[in-house]
PDB file of C-alpha atoms in Angstrom:
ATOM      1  CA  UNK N   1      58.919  51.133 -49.770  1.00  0.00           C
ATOM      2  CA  UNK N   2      61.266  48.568 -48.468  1.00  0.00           C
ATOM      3  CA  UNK N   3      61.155  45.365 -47.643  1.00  0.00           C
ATOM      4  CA  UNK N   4      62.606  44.169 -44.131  1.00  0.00           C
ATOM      5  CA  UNK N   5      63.196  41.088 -42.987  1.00  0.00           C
ATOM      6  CA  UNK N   6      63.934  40.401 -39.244  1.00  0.00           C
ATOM      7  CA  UNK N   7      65.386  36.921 -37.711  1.00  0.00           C
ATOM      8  CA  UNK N   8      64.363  35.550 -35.212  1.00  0.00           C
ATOM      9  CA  UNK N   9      60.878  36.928 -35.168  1.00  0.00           C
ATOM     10  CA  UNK N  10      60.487  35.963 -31.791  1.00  0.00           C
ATOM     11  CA  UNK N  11      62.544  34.421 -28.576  1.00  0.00           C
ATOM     12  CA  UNK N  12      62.419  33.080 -25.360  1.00  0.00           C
ATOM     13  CA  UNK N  13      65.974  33.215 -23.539  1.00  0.00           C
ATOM     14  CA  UNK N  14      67.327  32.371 -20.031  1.00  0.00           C
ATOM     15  CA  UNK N  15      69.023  35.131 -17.994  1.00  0.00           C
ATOM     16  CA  UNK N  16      72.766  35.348 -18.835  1.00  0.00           C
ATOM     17  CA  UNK N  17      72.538  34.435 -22.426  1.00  0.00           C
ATOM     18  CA  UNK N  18      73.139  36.479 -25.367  1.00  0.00           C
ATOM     19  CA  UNK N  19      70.999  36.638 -28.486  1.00  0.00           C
ATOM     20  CA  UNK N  20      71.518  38.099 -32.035  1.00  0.00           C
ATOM     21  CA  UNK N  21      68.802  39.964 -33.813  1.00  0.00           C
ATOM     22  CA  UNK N  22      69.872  39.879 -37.703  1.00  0.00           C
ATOM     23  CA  UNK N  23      67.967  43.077 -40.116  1.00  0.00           C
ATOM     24  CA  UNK N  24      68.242  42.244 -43.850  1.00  0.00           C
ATOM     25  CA  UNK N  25      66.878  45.211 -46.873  1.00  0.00           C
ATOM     26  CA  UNK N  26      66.184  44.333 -49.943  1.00  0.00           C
ATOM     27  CA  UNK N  27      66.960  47.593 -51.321  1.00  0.00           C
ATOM     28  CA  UNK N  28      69.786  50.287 -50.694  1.00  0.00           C
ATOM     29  CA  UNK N  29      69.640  52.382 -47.806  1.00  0.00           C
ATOM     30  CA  UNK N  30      71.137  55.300 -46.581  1.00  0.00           C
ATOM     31  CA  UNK N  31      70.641  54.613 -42.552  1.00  0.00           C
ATOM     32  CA  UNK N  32      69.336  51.774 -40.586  1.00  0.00           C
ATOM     33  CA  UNK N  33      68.256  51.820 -36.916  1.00  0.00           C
ATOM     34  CA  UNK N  34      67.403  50.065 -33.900  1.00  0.00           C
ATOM     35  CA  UNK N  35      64.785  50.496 -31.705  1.00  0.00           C
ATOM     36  CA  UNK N  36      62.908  49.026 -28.210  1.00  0.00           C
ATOM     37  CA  UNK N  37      59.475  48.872 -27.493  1.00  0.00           C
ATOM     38  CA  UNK N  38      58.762  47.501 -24.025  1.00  0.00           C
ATOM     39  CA  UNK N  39      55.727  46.526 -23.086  1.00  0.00           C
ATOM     40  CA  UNK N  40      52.419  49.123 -23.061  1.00  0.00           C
ATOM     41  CA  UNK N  41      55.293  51.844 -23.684  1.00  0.00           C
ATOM     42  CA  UNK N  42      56.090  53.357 -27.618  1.00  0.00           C
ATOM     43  CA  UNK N  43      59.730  53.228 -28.893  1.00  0.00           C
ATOM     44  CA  UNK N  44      62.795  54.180 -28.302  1.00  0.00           C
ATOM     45  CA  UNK N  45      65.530  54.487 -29.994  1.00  0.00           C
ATOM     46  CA  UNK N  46      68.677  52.219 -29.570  1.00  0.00           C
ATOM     47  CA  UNK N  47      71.578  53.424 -31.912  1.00  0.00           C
ATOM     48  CA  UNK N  48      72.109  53.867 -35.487  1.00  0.00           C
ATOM     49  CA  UNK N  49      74.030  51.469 -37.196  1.00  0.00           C
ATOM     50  CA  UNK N  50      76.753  52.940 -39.060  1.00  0.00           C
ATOM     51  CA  UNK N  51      78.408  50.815 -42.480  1.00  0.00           C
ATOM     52  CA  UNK N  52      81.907  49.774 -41.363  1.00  0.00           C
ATOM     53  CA  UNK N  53      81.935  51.163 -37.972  1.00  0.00           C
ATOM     54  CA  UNK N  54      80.948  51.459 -34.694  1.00  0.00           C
ATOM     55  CA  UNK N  55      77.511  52.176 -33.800  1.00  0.00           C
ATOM     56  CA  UNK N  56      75.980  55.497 -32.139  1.00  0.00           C
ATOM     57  CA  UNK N  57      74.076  55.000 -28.817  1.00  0.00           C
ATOM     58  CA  UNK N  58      71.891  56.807 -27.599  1.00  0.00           C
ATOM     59  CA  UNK N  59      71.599  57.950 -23.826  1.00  0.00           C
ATOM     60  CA  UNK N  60      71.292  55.070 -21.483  1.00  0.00           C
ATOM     61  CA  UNK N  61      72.431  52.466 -24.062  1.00  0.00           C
ATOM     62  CA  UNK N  62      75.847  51.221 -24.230  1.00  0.00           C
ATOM     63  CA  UNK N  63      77.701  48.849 -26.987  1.00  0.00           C
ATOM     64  CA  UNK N  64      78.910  45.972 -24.122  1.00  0.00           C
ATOM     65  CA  UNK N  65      75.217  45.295 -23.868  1.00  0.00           C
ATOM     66  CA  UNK N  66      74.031  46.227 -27.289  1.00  0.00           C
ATOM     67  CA  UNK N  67      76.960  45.274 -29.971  1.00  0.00           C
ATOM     68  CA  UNK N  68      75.821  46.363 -33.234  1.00  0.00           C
ATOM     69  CA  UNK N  69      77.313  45.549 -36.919  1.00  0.00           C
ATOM     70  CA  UNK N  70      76.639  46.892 -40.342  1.00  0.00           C
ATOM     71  CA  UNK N  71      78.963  45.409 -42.719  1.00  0.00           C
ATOM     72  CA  UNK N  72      76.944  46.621 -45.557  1.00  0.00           C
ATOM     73  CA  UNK N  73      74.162  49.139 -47.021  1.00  0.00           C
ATOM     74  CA  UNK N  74      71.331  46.046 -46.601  1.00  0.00           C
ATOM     75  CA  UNK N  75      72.077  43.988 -43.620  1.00  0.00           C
ATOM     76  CA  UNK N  76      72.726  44.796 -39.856  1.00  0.00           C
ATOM     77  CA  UNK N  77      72.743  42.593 -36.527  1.00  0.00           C
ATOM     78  CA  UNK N  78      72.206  43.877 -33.215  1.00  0.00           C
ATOM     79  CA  UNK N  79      73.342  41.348 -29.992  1.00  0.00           C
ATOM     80  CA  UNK N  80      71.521  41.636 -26.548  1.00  0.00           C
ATOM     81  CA  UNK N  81      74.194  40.426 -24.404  1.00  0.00           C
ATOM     82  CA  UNK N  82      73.825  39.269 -20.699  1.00  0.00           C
ATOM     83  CA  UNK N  83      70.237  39.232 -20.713  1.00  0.00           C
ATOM     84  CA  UNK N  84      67.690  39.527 -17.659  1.00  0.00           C
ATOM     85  CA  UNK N  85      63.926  40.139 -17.973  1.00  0.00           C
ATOM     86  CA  UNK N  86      64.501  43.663 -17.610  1.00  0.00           C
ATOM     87  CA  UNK N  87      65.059  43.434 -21.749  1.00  0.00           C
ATOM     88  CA  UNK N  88      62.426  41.487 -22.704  1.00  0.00           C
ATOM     89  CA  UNK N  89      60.703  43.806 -25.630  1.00  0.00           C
ATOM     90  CA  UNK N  90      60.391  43.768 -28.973  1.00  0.00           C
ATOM     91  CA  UNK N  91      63.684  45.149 -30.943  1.00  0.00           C
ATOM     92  CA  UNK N  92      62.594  46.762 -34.357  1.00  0.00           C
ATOM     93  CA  UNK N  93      65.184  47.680 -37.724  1.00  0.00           C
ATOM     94  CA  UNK N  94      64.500  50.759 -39.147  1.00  0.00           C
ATOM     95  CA  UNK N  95      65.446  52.112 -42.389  1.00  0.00           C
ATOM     96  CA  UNK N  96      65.522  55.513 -44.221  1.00  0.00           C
ATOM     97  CA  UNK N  97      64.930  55.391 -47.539  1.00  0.00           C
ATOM     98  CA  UNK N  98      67.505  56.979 -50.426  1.00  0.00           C
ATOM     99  CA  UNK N  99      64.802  57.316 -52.707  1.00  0.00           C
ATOM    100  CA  UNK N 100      61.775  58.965 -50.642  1.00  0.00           C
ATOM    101  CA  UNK N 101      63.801  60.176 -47.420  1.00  0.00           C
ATOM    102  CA  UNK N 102      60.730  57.686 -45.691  1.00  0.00           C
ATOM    103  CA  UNK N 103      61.344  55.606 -42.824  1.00  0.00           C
ATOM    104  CA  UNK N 104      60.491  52.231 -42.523  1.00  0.00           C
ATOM    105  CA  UNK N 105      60.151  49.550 -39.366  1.00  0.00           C
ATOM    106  CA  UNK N 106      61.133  45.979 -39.906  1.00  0.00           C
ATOM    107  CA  UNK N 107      58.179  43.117 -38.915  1.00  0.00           C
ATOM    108  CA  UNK N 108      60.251  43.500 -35.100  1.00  0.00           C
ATOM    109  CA  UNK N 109      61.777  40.555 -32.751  1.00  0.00           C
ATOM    110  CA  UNK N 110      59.979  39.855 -29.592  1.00  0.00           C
ATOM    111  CA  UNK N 111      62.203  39.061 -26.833  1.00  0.00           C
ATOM    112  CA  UNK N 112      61.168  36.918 -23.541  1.00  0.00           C
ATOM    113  CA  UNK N 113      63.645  36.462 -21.023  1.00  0.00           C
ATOM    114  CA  UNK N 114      63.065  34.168 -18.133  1.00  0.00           C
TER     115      UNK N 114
ATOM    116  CA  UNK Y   1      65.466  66.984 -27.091  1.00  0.00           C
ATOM    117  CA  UNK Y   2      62.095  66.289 -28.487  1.00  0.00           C
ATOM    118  CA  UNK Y   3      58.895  66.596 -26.196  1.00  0.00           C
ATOM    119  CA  UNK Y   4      55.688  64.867 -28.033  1.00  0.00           C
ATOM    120  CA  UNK Y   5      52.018  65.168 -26.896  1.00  0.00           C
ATOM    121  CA  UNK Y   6      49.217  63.023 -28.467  1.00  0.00           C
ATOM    122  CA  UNK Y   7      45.376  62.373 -27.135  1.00  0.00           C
ATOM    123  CA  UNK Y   8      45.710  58.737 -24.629  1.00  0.00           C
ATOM    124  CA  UNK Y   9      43.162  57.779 -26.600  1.00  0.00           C
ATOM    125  CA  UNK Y  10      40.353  58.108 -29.189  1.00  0.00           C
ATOM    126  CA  UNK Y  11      36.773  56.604 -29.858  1.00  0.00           C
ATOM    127  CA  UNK Y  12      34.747  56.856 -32.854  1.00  0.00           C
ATOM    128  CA  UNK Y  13      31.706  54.884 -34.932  1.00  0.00           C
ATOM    129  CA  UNK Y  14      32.474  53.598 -37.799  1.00  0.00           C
ATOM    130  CA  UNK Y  15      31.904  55.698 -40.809  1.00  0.00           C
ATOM    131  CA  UNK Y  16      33.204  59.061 -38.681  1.00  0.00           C
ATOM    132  CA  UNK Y  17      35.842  60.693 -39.254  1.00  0.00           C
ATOM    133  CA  UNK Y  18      38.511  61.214 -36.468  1.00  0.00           C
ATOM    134  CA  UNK Y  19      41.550  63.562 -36.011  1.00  0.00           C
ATOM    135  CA  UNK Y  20      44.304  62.819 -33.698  1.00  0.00           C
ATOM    136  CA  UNK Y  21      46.698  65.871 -32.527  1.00  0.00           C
ATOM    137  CA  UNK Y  22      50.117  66.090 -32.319  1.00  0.00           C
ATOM    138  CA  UNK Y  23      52.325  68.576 -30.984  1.00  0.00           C
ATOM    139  CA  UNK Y  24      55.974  68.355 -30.784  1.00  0.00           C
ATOM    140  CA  UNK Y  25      58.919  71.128 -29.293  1.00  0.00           C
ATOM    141  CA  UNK Y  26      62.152  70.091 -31.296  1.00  0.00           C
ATOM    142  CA  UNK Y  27      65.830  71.545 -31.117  1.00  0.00           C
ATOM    143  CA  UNK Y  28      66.134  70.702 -34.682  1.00  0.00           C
ATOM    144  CA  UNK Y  29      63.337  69.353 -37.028  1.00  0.00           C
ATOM    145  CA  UNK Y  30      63.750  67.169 -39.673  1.00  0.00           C
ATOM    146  CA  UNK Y  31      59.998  65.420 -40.688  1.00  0.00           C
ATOM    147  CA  UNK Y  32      57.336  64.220 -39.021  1.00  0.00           C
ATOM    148  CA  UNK Y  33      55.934  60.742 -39.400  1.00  0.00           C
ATOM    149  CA  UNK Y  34      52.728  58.936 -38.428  1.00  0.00           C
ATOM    150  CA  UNK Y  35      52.592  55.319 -37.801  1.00  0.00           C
ATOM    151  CA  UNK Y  36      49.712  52.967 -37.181  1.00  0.00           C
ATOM    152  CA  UNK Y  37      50.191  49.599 -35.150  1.00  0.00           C
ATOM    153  CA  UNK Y  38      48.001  47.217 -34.468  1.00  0.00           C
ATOM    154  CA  UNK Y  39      48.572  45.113 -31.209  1.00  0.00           C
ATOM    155  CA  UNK Y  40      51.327  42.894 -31.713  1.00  0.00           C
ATOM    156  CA  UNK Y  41      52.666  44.175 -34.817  1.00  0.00           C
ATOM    157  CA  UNK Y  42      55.339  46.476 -35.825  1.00  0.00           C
ATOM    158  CA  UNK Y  43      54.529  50.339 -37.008  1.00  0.00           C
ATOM    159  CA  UNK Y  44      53.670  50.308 -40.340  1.00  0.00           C
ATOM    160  CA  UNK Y  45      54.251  53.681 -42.262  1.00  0.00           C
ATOM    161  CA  UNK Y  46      51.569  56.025 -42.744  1.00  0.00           C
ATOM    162  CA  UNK Y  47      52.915  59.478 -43.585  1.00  0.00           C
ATOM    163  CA  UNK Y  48      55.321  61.869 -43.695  1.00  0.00           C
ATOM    164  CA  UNK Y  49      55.633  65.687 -43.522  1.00  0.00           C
ATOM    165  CA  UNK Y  50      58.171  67.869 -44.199  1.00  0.00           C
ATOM    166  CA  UNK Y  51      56.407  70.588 -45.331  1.00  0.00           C
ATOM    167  CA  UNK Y  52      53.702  72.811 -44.303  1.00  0.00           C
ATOM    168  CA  UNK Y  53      50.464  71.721 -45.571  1.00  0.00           C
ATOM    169  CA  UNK Y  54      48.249  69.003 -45.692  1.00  0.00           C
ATOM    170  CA  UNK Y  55      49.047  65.483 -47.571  1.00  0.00           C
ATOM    171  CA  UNK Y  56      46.607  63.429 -48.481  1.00  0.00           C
ATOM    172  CA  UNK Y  57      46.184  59.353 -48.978  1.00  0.00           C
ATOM    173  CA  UNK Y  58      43.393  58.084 -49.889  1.00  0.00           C
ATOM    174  CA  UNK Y  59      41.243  57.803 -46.464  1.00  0.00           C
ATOM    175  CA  UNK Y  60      44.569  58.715 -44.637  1.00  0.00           C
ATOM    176  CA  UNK Y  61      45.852  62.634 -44.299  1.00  0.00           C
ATOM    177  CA  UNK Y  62      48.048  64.433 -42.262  1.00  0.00           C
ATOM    178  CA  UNK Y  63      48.528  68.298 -41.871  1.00  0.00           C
ATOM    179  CA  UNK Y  64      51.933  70.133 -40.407  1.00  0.00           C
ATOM    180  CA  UNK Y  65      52.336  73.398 -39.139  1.00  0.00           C
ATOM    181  CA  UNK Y  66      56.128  73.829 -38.347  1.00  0.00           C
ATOM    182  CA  UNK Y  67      55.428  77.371 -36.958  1.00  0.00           C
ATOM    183  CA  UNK Y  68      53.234  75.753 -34.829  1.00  0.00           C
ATOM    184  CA  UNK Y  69      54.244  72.861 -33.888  1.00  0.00           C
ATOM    185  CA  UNK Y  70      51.685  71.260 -35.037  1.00  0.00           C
ATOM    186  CA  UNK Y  71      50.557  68.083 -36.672  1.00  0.00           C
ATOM    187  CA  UNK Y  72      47.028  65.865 -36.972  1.00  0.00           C
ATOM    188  CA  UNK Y  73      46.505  62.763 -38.675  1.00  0.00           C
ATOM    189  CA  UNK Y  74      42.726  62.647 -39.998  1.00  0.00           C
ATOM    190  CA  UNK Y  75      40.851  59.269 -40.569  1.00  0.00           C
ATOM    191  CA  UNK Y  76      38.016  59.676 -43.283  1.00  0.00           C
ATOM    192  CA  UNK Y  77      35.429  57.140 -43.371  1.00  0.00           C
ATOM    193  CA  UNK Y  78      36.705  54.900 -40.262  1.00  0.00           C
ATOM    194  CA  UNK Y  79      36.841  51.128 -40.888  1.00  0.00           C
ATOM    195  CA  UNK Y  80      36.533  48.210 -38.083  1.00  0.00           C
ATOM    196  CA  UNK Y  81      40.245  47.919 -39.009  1.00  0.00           C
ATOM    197  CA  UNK Y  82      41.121  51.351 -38.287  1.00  0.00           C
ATOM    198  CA  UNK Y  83      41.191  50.291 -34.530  1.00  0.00           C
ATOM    199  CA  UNK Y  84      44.750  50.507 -33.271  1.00  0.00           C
ATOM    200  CA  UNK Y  85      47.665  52.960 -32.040  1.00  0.00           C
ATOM    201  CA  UNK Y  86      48.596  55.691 -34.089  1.00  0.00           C
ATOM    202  CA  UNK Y  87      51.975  57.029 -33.399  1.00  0.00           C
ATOM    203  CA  UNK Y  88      53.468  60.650 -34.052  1.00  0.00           C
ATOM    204  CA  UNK Y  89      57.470  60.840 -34.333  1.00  0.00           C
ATOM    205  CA  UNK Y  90      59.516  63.608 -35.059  1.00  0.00           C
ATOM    206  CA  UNK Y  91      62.876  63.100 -36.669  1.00  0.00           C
ATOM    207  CA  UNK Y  92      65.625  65.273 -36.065  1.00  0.00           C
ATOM    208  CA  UNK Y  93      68.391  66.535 -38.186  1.00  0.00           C
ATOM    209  CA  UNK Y  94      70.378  63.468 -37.442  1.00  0.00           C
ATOM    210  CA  UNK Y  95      67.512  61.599 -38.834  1.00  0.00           C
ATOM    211  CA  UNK Y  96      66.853  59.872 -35.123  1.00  0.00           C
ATOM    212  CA  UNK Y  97      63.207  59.383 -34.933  1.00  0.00           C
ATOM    213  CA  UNK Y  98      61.593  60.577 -31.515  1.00  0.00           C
ATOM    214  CA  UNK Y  99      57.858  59.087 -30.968  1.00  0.00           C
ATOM    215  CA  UNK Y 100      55.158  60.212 -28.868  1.00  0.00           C
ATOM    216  CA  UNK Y 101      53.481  57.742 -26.204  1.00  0.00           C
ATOM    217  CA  UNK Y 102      51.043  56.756 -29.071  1.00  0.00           C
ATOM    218  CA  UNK Y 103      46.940  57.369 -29.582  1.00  0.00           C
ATOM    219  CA  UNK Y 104      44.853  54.676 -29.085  1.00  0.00           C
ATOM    220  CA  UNK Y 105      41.956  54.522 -31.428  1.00  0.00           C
ATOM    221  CA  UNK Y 106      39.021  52.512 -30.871  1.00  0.00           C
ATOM    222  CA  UNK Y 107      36.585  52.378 -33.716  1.00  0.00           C
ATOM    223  CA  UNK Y 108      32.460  51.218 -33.025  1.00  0.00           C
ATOM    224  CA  UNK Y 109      30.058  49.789 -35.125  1.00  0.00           C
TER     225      UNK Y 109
END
């Protein structure tokens, strides 16, 4: 397995702000991912986080409000931009593994935004 | 698209032995994974099928049918512990993980 680290672990923001979720691996991967999880609900998945270019978002997500970078195999940041308490959740890094093909979540960020 | 069904939720005494069903309609199917999380915490990794067949982990198996459609996780020997959601996701062959709404599993003494 992997080991993932997520900063911050958790938040509390005021509306309008933006915040930066940083995803460090200690180990090579081959993708990394980001997901949502709102409250009571299961997740859902964000984009993938491509090395050295843009991200790909899924439906309903867009990259003004989600800006994503991946300047490396081990380390990606995802940015929730103009927030409002709508996207308070907790934002989880996923990787897949190159060894096993397994997928692994990161410890997750919980977001509160007043 | 991916369309995932799993139980709301399970109860069982500790001891017992519980299996939670999965079934999954996928335009393109890549592995399926089960995850356990406990309130408050991230999914942590439990298995992952590819194959058809069961896999086994120590208390912890999981069976796939890909004709079917198919999965179950099976909990031997249920601990206090045991007690949280257990989540079936499907990946697709763009390696995007789809998840179902989650099982709830409350275990008794």
């Amino acid at each position: 397995s992997a080991v993932i680290s997520q900063k911050p672990s958790r938040d509390i923001c005021q509306r309008g702000t933006s915040l930066t979720i940083q995803c460090q691996v200690d180990s090579q991967v081959t993708m990394m991912f980001w997901y949502r999880q709102q409250p009571g609900q299961s997740l859902t998945l964000i984009a993938t986080a491509n090395q050295g270019s843009e991200a790909t978002y899924e439906s309903g997500f867009v990259i003004d409000k989600f800006p994503i970078s991946r300047p490396n195999l081990t380390f990606s940041t995802l940015t929730v931009s103009n927030m409002s308490p709508e996207d308070s959740s907790i934002y989880l890094c996923s990787v897949r593994m190159i060894s096993s093909n397994e997928q692994f979540f990161g410890p997750g960020t919980r977001l509160t935004v007043l | 698209g991916q369309n995932i069904d799993q139980p709301t939720e399970m109860t069982a005494t500790e001891g017992a032995i519980v299996q939670i069903n999965c079934t999954y309609q996928t335009s393109g199917f890549n592995g399926l994974f089960w995850y356990q999380q406990h309130a408050g915490e991230a999914p942590t990794f439990l298995s992952y099928n590819v194959l058809d067949g069961l896999e086994e982990k120590g208390r912890f198996s999981s069976f796939l049918s890909r004709s079917k459609g198919y999965s179950y996780l099976l909990l031997k020997e249920l601990q206090m512990k045991d007690s949280a959601s257990y989540l079936c996701a499907v990946r697709s062959s763009d390696y995007k993980l789809s998840f179902g709404a989650g099982t709830t599993v409350t275990v008794r003494a």
